[in-house]
Amino acid sequence: QETLLVAQALLFFFAGFDTSSSGFGAICHKLCMNEDAQEKLHHEVVEQFGVDGEVTFDKMNELRYLDWFISESLRTTDLVPMLERVCTKNYKVPGTAVVIPKGTVVDLYIPDLHMDNNNYVNAKEFDPENFNPENKPNKFSFQTFGQGPRNCIGMRYALLVLKVGIVYMVRKFKLVRGSTMQDVMKVNKELNHFEGGLPVIFQKRDNMA
């Protein structure tokens, strides 16, 4: 029992570290490629915390555009191409005559869901407003962390790490693409890194201590 608890704790941190490191790279790329969205995010952060104000958990969770930007960066970067689950009982797909037998391995191809115009108002473009509740995004189509009781065990930890890092970064620095940055980041699925690296230039903003 003790070994099981230790193993679960390690899995929690490893899952969180892996997701947050890959996600942070994707977010830095999107910040560089979308200057208007970066400025809007910078304005929200500075308005909430000021230049040197204390960053608190409660106030950070009030940053709606930050939430949308993170989700949209993960949606439009092919970090997790597929989820695999085992059907635990015979399941009839609603509205069809199809029955998935118990024990069947089901593969869910995520990019098809993420780029479907039925799920997001502007699915083919990078647009944080895709996650604005007013635009009625399909919650269950966002599968970077999975959904339901079998979702990523490190999701909350990863999102917290991402939010803290982004807040401290964008309020004092502007991110600019390096000369060799690709328009579309290609993810090496086997080695779990961005092919060609992630060349980013950090420019300190004016009047920032």
Short mmCIF file of N, CA and C in Angstrom, two decimals, residues 68 72 75 113-139 141:
data_model
loop_
_atom_site.label_atom_id
_atom_site.label_comp_id
_atom_site.label_asym_id
_atom_site.label_seq_id
_atom_site.Cartn_x
_atom_site.Cartn_y
_atom_site.Cartn_z
N TRP A 68 -8.39 31.64 -21.12
CA TRP A 68 -8.71 31.41 -22.53
C TRP A 68 -7.44 31.25 -23.36
N GLU A 72 -6.49 27.98 -25.50
CA GLU A 72 -6.38 28.11 -26.95
C GLU A 72 -4.99 27.72 -27.45
N ARG A 75 -5.02 24.01 -27.41
CA ARG A 75 -5.93 23.48 -28.44
C ARG A 75 -5.28 23.50 -29.82
N LEU A 113 -11.29 16.87 -33.11
CA LEU A 113 -12.20 17.57 -32.22
C LEU A 113 -11.81 19.04 -32.05
N HIS A 114 -10.52 19.28 -31.91
CA HIS A 114 -10.02 20.64 -31.65
C HIS A 114 -10.22 21.58 -32.84
N MET A 115 -10.26 21.03 -34.05
CA MET A 115 -10.36 21.87 -35.25
C MET A 115 -11.74 21.82 -35.92
N ASP A 116 -12.73 21.33 -35.19
CA ASP A 116 -14.08 21.20 -35.73
C ASP A 116 -14.87 22.48 -35.46
N ASN A 117 -15.39 23.09 -36.52
CA ASN A 117 -16.16 24.33 -36.38
C ASN A 117 -17.45 24.13 -35.59
N ASN A 118 -17.88 22.90 -35.42
CA ASN A 118 -19.06 22.65 -34.60
C ASN A 118 -18.76 22.80 -33.11
N ASN A 119 -17.46 22.78 -32.77
CA ASN A 119 -17.07 22.85 -31.36
C ASN A 119 -16.59 24.23 -30.93
N TYR A 120 -16.08 25.02 -31.89
CA TYR A 120 -15.54 26.36 -31.57
C TYR A 120 -15.96 27.34 -32.65
N VAL A 121 -16.19 28.56 -32.24
CA VAL A 121 -16.72 29.56 -33.16
C VAL A 121 -15.72 29.91 -34.26
N ASN A 122 -14.43 29.81 -33.97
CA ASN A 122 -13.38 30.13 -34.95
C ASN A 122 -12.29 29.06 -34.86
N ALA A 123 -12.69 27.84 -35.13
CA ALA A 123 -11.85 26.67 -34.84
C ALA A 123 -10.56 26.62 -35.63
N LYS A 124 -10.55 27.15 -36.83
CA LYS A 124 -9.37 27.01 -37.69
C LYS A 124 -8.29 28.05 -37.41
N GLU A 125 -8.59 29.02 -36.56
CA GLU A 125 -7.65 30.10 -36.26
C GLU A 125 -7.31 30.12 -34.77
N PHE A 126 -6.14 30.72 -34.46
CA PHE A 126 -5.81 30.96 -33.05
C PHE A 126 -6.61 32.15 -32.57
N ASP A 127 -7.50 31.91 -31.63
CA ASP A 127 -8.37 32.97 -31.14
C ASP A 127 -8.82 32.61 -29.72
N PRO A 128 -8.22 33.23 -28.70
CA PRO A 128 -8.61 32.93 -27.31
C PRO A 128 -10.10 33.08 -27.05
N GLU A 129 -10.78 33.89 -27.87
CA GLU A 129 -12.22 34.07 -27.70
C GLU A 129 -12.98 32.78 -27.99
N ASN A 130 -12.33 31.80 -28.56
CA ASN A 130 -12.97 30.51 -28.76
C ASN A 130 -13.43 29.91 -27.45
N PHE A 131 -12.77 30.30 -26.34
CA PHE A 131 -13.11 29.75 -25.03
C PHE A 131 -13.94 30.71 -24.19
N ASN A 132 -14.36 31.81 -24.79
CA ASN A 132 -15.28 32.72 -24.11
C ASN A 132 -16.63 32.02 -23.99
N PRO A 133 -17.16 31.87 -22.77
CA PRO A 133 -18.45 31.17 -22.60
C PRO A 133 -19.56 31.73 -23.47
N GLU A 134 -19.48 33.02 -23.81
CA GLU A 134 -20.51 33.63 -24.66
C GLU A 134 -20.52 32.99 -26.05
N ASN A 135 -19.38 32.42 -26.46
CA ASN A 135 -19.28 31.78 -27.78
C ASN A 135 -19.62 30.29 -27.73
N LYS A 136 -20.03 29.82 -26.56
CA LYS A 136 -20.52 28.46 -26.36
C LYS A 136 -19.58 27.37 -26.90
N PRO A 137 -18.34 27.35 -26.42
CA PRO A 137 -17.44 26.26 -26.83
C PRO A 137 -17.93 24.92 -26.29
N ASN A 138 -17.68 23.86 -27.03
CA ASN A 138 -18.04 22.52 -26.57
C ASN A 138 -17.00 22.07 -25.55
N LYS A 139 -17.38 22.09 -24.29
CA LYS A 139 -16.44 21.79 -23.20
C LYS A 139 -15.76 20.44 -23.39
N SER A 141 -15.09 18.82 -26.00
CA SER A 141 -14.24 18.65 -27.18
C SER A 141 -12.78 19.00 -26.87
#
